[in-house]
Short mmCIF file of C-alpha atoms in Angstrom, two decimals:
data_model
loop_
_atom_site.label_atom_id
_atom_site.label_comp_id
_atom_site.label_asym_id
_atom_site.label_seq_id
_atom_site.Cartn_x
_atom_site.Cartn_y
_atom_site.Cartn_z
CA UNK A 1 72.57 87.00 129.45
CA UNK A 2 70.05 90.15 129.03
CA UNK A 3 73.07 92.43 129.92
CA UNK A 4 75.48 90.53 127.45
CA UNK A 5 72.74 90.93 124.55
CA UNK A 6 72.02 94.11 125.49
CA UNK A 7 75.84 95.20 125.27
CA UNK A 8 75.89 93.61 121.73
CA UNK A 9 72.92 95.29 120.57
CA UNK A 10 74.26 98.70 121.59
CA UNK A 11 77.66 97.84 120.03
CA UNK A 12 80.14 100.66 118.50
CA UNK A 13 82.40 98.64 116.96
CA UNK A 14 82.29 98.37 113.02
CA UNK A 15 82.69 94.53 111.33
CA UNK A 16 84.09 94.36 108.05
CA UNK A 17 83.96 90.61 106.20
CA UNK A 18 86.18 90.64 103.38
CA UNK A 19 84.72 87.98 100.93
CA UNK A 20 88.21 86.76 98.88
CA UNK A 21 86.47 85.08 95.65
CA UNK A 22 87.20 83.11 92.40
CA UNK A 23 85.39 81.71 89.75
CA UNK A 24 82.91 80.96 92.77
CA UNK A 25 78.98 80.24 91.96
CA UNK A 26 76.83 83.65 92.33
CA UNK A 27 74.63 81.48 94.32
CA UNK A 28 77.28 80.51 97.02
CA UNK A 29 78.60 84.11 97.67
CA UNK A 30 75.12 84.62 97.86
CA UNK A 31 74.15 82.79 100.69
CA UNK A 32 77.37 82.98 102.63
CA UNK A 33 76.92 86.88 102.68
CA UNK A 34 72.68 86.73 103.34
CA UNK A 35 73.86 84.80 105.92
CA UNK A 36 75.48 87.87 107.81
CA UNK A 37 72.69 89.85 106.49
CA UNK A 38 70.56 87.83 108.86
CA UNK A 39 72.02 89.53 111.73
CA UNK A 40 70.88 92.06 113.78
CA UNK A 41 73.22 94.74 113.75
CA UNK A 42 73.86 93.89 110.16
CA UNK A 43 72.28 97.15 108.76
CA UNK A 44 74.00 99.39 111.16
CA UNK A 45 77.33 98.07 112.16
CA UNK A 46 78.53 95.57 108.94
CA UNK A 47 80.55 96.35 105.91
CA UNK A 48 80.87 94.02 103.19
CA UNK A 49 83.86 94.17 101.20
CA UNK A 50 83.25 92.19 98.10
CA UNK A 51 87.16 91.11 97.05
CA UNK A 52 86.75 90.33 93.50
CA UNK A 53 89.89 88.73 90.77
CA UNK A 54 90.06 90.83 87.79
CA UNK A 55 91.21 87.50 85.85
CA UNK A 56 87.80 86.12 86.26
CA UNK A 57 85.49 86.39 83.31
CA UNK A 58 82.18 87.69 84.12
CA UNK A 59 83.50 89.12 87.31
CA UNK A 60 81.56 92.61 87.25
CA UNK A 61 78.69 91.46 86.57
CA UNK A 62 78.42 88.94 89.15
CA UNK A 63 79.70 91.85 91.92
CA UNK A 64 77.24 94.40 90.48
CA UNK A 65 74.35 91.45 90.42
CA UNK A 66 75.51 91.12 94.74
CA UNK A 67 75.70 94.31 95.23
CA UNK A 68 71.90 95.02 94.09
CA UNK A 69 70.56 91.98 96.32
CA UNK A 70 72.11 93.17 99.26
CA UNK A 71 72.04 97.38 98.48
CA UNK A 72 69.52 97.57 101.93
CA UNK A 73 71.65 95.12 103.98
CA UNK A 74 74.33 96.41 105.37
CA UNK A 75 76.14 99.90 106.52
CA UNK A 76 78.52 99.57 103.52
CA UNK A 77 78.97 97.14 100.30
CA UNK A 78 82.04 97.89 99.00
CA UNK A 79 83.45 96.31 95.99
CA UNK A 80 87.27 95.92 94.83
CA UNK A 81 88.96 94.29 91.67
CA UNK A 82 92.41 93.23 92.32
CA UNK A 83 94.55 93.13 89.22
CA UNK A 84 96.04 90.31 87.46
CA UNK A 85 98.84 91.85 86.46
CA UNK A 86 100.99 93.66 90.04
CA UNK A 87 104.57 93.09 89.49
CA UNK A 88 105.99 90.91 92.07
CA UNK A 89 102.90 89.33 93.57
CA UNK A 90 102.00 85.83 93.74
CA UNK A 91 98.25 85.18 92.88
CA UNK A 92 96.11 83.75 95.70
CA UNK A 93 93.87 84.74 98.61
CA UNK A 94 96.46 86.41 100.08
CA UNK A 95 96.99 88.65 97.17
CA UNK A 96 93.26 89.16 96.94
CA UNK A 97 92.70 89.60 100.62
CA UNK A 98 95.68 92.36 101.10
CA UNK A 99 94.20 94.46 98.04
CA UNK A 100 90.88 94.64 99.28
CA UNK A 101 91.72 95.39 103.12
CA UNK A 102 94.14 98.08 101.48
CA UNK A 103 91.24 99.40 99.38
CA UNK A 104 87.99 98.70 101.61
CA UNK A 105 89.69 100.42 104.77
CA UNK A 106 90.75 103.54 102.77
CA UNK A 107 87.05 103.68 101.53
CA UNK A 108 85.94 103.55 104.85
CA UNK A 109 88.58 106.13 106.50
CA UNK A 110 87.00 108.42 103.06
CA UNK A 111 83.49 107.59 104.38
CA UNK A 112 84.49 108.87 107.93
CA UNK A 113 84.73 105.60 109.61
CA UNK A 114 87.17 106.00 112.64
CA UNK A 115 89.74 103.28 111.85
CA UNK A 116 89.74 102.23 116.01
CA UNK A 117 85.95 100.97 115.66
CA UNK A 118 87.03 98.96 112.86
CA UNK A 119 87.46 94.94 113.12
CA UNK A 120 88.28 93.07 110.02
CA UNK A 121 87.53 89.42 109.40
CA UNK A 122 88.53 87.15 106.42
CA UNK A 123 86.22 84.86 105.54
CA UNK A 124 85.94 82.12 102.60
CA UNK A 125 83.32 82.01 100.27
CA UNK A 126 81.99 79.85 101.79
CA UNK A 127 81.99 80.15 105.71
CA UNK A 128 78.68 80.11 107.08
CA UNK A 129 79.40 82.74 110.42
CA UNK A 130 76.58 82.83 113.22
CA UNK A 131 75.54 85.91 115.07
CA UNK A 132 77.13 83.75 117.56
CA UNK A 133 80.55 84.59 116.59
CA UNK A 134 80.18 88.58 115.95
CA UNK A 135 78.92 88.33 119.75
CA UNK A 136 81.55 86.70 121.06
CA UNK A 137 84.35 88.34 119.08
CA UNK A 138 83.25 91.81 120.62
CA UNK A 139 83.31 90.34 123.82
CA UNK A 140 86.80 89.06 123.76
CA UNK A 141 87.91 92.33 122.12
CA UNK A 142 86.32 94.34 124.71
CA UNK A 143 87.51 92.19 127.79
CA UNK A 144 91.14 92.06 126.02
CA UNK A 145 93.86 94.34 128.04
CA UNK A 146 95.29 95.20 124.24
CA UNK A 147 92.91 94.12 121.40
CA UNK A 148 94.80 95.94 118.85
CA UNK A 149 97.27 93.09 118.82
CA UNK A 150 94.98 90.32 119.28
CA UNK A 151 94.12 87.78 116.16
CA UNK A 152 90.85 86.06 117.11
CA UNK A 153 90.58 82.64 115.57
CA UNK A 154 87.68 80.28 115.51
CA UNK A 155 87.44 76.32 115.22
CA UNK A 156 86.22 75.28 111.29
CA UNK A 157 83.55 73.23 110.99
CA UNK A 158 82.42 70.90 107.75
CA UNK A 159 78.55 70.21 107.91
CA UNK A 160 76.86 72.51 105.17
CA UNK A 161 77.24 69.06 102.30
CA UNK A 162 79.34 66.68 104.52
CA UNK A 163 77.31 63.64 103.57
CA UNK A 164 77.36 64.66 99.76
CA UNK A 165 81.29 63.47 99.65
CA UNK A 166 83.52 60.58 99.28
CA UNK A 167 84.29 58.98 103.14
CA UNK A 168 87.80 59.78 102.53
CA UNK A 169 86.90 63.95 101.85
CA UNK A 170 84.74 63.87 104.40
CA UNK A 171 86.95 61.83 106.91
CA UNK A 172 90.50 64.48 105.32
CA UNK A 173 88.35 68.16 106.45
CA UNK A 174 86.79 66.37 110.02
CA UNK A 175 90.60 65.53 110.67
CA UNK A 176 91.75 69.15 109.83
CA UNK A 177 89.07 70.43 112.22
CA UNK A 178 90.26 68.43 114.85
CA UNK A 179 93.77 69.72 114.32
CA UNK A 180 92.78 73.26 114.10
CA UNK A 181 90.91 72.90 117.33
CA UNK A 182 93.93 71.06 118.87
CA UNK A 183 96.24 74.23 117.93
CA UNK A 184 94.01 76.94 119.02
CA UNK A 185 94.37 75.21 122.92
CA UNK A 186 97.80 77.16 123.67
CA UNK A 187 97.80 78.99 126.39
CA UNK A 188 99.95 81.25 125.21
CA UNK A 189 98.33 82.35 122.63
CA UNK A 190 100.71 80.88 120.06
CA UNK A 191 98.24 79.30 117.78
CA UNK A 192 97.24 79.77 114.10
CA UNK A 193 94.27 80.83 112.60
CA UNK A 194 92.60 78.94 109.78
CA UNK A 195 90.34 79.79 106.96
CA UNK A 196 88.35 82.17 108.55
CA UNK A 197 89.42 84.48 111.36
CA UNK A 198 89.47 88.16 112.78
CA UNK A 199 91.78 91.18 113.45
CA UNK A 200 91.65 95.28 114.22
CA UNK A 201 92.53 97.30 111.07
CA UNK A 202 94.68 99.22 113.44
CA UNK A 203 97.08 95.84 113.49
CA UNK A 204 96.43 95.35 109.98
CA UNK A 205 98.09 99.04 109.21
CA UNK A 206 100.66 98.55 112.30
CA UNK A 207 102.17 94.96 109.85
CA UNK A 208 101.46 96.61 106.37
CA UNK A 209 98.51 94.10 105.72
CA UNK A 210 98.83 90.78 103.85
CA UNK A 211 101.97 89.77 101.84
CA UNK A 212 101.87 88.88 98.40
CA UNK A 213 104.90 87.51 97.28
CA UNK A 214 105.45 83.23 96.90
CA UNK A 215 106.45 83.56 100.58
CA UNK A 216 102.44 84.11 101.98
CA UNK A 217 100.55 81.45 100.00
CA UNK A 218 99.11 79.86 103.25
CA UNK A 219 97.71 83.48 103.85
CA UNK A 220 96.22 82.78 107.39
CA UNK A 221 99.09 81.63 109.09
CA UNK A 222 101.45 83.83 107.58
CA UNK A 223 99.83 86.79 108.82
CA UNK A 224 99.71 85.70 112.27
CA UNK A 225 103.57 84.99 111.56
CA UNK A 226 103.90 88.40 110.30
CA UNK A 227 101.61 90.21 113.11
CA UNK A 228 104.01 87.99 115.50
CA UNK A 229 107.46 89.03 114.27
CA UNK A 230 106.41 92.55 113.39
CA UNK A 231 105.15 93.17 116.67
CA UNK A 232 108.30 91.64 118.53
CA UNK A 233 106.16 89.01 119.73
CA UNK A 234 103.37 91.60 121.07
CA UNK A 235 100.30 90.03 119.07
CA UNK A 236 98.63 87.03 120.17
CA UNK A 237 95.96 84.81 118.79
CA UNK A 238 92.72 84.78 120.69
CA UNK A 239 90.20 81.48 120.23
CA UNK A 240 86.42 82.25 119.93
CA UNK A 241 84.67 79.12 120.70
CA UNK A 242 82.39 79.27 117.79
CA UNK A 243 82.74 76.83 114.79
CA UNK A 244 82.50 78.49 111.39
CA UNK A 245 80.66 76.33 109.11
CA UNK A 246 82.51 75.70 106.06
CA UNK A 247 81.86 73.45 102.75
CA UNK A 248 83.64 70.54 101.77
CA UNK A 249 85.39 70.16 98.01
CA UNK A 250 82.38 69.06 96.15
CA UNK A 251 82.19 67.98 92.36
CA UNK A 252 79.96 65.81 89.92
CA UNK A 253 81.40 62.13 90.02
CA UNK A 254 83.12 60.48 93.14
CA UNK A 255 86.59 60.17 91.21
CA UNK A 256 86.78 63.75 90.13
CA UNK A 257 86.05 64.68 93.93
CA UNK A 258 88.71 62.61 94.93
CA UNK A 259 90.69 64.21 92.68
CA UNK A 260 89.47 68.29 93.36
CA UNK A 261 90.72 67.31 96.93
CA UNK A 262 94.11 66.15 96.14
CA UNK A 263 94.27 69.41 94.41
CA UNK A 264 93.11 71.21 97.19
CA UNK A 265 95.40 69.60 99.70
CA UNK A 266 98.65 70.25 97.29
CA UNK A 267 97.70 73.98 97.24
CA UNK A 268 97.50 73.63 101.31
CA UNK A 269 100.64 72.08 101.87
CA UNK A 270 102.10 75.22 99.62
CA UNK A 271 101.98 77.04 102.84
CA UNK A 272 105.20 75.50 103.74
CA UNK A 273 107.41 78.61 102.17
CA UNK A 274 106.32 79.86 106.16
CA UNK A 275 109.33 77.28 107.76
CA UNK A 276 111.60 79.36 105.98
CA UNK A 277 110.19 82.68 106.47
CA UNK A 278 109.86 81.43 110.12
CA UNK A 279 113.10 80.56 110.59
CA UNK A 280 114.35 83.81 108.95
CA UNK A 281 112.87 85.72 111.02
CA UNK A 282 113.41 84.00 114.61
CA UNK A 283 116.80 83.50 114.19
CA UNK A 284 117.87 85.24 110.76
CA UNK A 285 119.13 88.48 109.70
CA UNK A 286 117.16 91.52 111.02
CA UNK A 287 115.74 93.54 107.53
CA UNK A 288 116.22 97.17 109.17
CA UNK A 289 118.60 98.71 112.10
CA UNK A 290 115.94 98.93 113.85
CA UNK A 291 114.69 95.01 114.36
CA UNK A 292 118.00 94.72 114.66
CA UNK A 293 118.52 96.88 117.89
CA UNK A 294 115.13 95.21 119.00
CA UNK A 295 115.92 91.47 118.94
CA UNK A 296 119.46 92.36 120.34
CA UNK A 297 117.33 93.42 123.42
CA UNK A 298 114.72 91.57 123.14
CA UNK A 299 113.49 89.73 126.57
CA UNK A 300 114.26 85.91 127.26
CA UNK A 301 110.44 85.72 126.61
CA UNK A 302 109.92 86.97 123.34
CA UNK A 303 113.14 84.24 122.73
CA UNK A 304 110.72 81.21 124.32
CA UNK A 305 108.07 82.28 122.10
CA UNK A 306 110.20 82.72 119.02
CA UNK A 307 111.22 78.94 119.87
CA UNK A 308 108.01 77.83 120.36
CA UNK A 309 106.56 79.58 117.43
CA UNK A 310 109.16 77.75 115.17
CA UNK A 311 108.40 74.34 116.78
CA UNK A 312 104.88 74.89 116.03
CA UNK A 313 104.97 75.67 112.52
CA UNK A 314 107.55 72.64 111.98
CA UNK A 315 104.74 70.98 113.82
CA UNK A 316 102.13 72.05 111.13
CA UNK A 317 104.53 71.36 108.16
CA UNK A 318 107.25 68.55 108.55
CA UNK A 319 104.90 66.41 110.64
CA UNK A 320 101.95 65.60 107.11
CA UNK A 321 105.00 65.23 105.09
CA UNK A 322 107.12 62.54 107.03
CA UNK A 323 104.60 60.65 109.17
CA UNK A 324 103.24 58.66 106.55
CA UNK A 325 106.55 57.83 105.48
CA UNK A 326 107.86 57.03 108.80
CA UNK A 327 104.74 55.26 110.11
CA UNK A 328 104.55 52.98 107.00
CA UNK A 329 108.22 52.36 105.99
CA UNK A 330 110.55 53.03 108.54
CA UNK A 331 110.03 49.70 110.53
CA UNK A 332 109.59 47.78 107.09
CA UNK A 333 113.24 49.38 106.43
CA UNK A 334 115.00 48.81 108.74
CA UNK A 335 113.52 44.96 109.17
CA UNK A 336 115.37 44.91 105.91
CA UNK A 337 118.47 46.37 106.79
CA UNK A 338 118.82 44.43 110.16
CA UNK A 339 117.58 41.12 109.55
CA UNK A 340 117.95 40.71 105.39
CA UNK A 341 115.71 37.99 103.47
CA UNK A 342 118.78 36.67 102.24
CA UNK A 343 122.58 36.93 102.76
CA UNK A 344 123.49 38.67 99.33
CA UNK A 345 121.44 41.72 100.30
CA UNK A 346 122.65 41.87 103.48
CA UNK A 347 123.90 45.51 104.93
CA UNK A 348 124.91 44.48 108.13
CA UNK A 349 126.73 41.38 109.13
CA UNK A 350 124.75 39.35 111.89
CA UNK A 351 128.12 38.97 113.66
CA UNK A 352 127.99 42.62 113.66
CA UNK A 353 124.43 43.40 114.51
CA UNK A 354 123.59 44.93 118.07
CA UNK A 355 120.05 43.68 118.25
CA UNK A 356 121.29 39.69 118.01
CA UNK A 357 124.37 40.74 119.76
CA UNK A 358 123.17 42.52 122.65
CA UNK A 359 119.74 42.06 124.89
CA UNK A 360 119.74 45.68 125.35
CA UNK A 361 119.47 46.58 121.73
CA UNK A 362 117.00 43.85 121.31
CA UNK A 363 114.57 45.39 123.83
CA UNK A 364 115.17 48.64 122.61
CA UNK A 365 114.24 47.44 119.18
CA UNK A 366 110.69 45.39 120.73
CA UNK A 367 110.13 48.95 122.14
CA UNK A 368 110.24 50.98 118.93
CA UNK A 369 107.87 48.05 117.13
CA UNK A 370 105.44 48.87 119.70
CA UNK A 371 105.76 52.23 119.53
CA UNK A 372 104.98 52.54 116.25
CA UNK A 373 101.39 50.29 116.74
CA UNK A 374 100.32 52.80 119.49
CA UNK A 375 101.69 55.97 118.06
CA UNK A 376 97.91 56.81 115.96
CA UNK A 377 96.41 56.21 119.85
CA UNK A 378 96.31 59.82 120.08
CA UNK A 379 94.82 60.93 116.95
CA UNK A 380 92.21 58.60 117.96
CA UNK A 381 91.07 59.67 121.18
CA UNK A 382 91.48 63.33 119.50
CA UNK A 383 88.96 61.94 116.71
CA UNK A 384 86.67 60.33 119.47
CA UNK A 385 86.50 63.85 121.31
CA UNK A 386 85.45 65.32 117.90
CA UNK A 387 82.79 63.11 117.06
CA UNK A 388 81.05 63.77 120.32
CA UNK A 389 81.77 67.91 119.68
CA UNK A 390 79.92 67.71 115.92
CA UNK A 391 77.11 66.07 116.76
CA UNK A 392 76.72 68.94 119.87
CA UNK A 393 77.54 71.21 117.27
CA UNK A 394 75.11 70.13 114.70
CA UNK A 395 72.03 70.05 117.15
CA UNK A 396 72.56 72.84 119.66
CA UNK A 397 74.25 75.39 117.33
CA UNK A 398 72.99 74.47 113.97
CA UNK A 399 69.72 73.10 115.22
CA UNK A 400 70.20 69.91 113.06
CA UNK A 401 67.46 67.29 113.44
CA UNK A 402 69.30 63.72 114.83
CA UNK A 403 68.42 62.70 111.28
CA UNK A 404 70.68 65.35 109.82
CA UNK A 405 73.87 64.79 111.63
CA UNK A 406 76.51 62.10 112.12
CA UNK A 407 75.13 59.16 113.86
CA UNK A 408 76.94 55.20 114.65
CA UNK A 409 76.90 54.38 111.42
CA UNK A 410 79.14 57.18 110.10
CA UNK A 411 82.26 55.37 112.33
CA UNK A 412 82.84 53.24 109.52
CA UNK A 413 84.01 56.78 107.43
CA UNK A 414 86.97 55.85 109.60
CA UNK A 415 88.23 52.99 107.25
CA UNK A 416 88.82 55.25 104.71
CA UNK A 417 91.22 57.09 106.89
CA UNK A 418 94.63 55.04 105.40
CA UNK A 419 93.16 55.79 102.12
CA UNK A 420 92.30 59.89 103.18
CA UNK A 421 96.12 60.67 105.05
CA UNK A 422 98.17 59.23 102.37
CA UNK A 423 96.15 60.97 99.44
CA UNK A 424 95.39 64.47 101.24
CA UNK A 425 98.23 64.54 103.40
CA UNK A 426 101.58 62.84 102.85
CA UNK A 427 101.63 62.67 98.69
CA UNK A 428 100.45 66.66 97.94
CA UNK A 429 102.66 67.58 101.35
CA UNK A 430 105.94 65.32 99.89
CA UNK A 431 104.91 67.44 96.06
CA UNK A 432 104.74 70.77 97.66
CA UNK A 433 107.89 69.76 99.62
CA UNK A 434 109.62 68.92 96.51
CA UNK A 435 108.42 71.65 94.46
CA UNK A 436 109.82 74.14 97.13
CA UNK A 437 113.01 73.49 96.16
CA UNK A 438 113.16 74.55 92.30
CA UNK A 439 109.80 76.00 92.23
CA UNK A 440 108.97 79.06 94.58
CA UNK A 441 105.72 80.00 92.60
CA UNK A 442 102.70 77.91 91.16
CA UNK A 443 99.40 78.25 89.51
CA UNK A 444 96.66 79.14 92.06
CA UNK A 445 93.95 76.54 90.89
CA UNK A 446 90.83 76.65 93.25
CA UNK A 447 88.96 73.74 94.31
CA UNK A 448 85.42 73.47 92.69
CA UNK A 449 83.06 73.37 95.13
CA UNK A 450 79.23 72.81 94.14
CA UNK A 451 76.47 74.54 95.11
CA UNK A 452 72.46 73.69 95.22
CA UNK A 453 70.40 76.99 96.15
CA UNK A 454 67.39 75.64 96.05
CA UNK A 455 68.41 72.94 98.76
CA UNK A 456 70.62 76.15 101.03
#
């Protein structure tokens, strides 16, 4: 353990935590950055890349106001305004992230930072990251045979105002950790990285940093799509066992935070322009000669992942917006169709029915009721696993008091779950669905997300 720290504390690598932000409080961005300030190697080895909106009143002063409080912090504290106005892009973190990776690494390179030494990481405003994290990301990188094509992806965490929310927001973001935590287990390393996650600058350059177009609104997955495909299936997503401590949707009044979340889910569930991008490029026209020449020679392999990459993000995106409808309706449905309240609404004749017709169908047809009664079994024991993991998380980690964290009682947050997957999952998923087809860009709306400093 004395060698590992000692290895850290003698590290040459460079992190720079781009901090995408809108119309966020001052006092937020505050304490999500004097949180990396708090470590060690923070004055010597961090660079703080302040990712401003030009579109947001009051923005300078806020990023001059940061930059003073934190002047003796850090190695660097760069600042960048992204424009409101860049022909063809679509506004969102993606947008904001790719301009100020673009503009901080250039500033660096101009400073004389040697672009190798350089990792980047995209964080939210509001990810709490532990020293934890920076210590365990240089160890992957350094034990990793490439690292240069390596994503490194944490689990997300909600614990900073859990117990300030609606049941339902609270139960909708500890369901989306458990997924998150469920995709990062590939062994593959054909996983996703959400929210909050790390990669060299040298990959960065290699892809041509973020997109911006309507195509990249669910900006961490795309570029781990992008790093994938423009890599011929060369980069890989590395899991760092640390939880990144994030903030739940948070506003005055339990309606209107009801509301902020549905909001917040329907920009999510944008993300789905990546099953067409996906599919474009697995199994699409090349763009240049020379994909072209590459995927006509490209191994079996690289084919299996392509595959399996496609299944997954199907996975992430047709699953929220037909479950609910399946798990809810299709038995109800088909009751209908197959045995009809009354013969003037009847589709099938009984005569002609297979289930009263045949004992075969009839079993068949028992089986798929049962099915459907155990199919949430899963999700539960996935659920069950979780609960034990944030309570572990909260004391050992965050050195929560028993007090602080979830206890017994919070098992009835579960009830709210009917309430939490048809309002934050199927509805905004079946909207953004939908609005795909006639509408390829929207209004980037953030989620309000309150913010006590006197109780951080």
């Amino acid at each position: 353990m004395e060698a590992s720290l000692k290895l850290y504390e003698e590290s040459h690598l460079i992190h720079a935590f781009i901090v995408p932000n809108y119309a966020e409080p001052e006092g937020l961005l505050r304490d999500t950055i004097k949180r990396l300030a708090n470590h060690r190697n923070a004055q010597t080895n961090y660079v703080i890349i302040l990712a401003m909106e030009a579109s947001e009143l009051g923005h300078g002063a806020k990023a001059e106001s940061l930059a003073e409080y934190f002047k003796d912090s850090f190695l660097h504290f760069i600042t960048t305004v992204h424009p409101a106005d860049i022909p063809g892009e679509s506004r969102g973190k993606g947008s904001n992230v790719s301009y100020a990776a673009r503009v901080g690494c250039s500033e660096m390179i101009r400073r004389g930072v040697d672009r190798r030494r350089v990792i980047l990481t995209i964080s939210d405003s509001d990810s709490s990251i532990p020293e934890l994290y920076v210590h365990e990301l240089e160890k992957s990188f350094n034990q990793a045979d490439d690292p240069y094509f390596l994503l490194y992806a944490p689990p997300i965490f909600f614990s900073r105002n859990c117990f300030d929310v609606p049941a339902a927001v609270r139960m909708t973001d500890i369901t989306w950790s458990a997924m998150v935590m469920a995709n990062l287990s590939n062994s593959r390393g054909i996983a996703f990285p959400c929210s909050t996650y790390s990669l060299s600058m040298v990959l960065a350059e290699r892809v041509g940093f973020w997109d911006t177009d309507s195509d990249s609104v669910g900006e961490d997955m795309h570029m781990m799509l992008k790093c994938f495909f423009k890599t011929d299936g060369m980069a890989r997503c590395q899991p760092i066992f640390v939880p990144i401590n994030l903030t739940n949707v948070q506003t005055n009044g339990y309606m209107s935070n009801m509301y902020a979340r549905f909001v917040q889910a329907k920009r999510h569930y944008n993300g789905i322009a990546d099953v067409s991008y996906t599919l474009r490029n697995a199994f699409g026209l090349p763009a240049t000669t020379k994909s072209k020449k590459s995927s006509m020679y490209a191994s079996p392999t690289f084919w299996i992942d392509k595959l399996i990459i496609c299944i997954k993000v199907l996975e992430a995106h047709m699953i929220p917006v037909t479950s609910g409808w399946l798990m809810f309706a299709a038995v109800p449905l088909m009751q209908f169709v197959l045995f009809p309240p009354h013969p003037m609404v009847a589709v099938v004749d009984p005569a002609d029915n297979p289930i009263l017709t045949s004992d075969f169908y009839a079993t068949l047809w028992n089986i798929v009721k049962i099915i459907t009664v155990f199919l949430p079994f899963p999700l539960f024991g996935t659920l069950a696993i979780y609960e034990y993991l944030h309570r572990f998380v909260d004391r050992e980690l965050y050195r929560k008091q028993k007090s602080e964290s979830r206890s017994w009682r919070n098992c009835f947050d579960y009830i709210s779950l009917p309430i939490a997957a048809w309002l934050f999952m199927t509805i905004p998923s079946t909207i953004a669905a939908l609005k795909r087809l006639y509408k390829t860009n929207d209004q980037y709306i953030v989620a309000e997300k309150f913010f006590d400093e006197e109780r951080a």
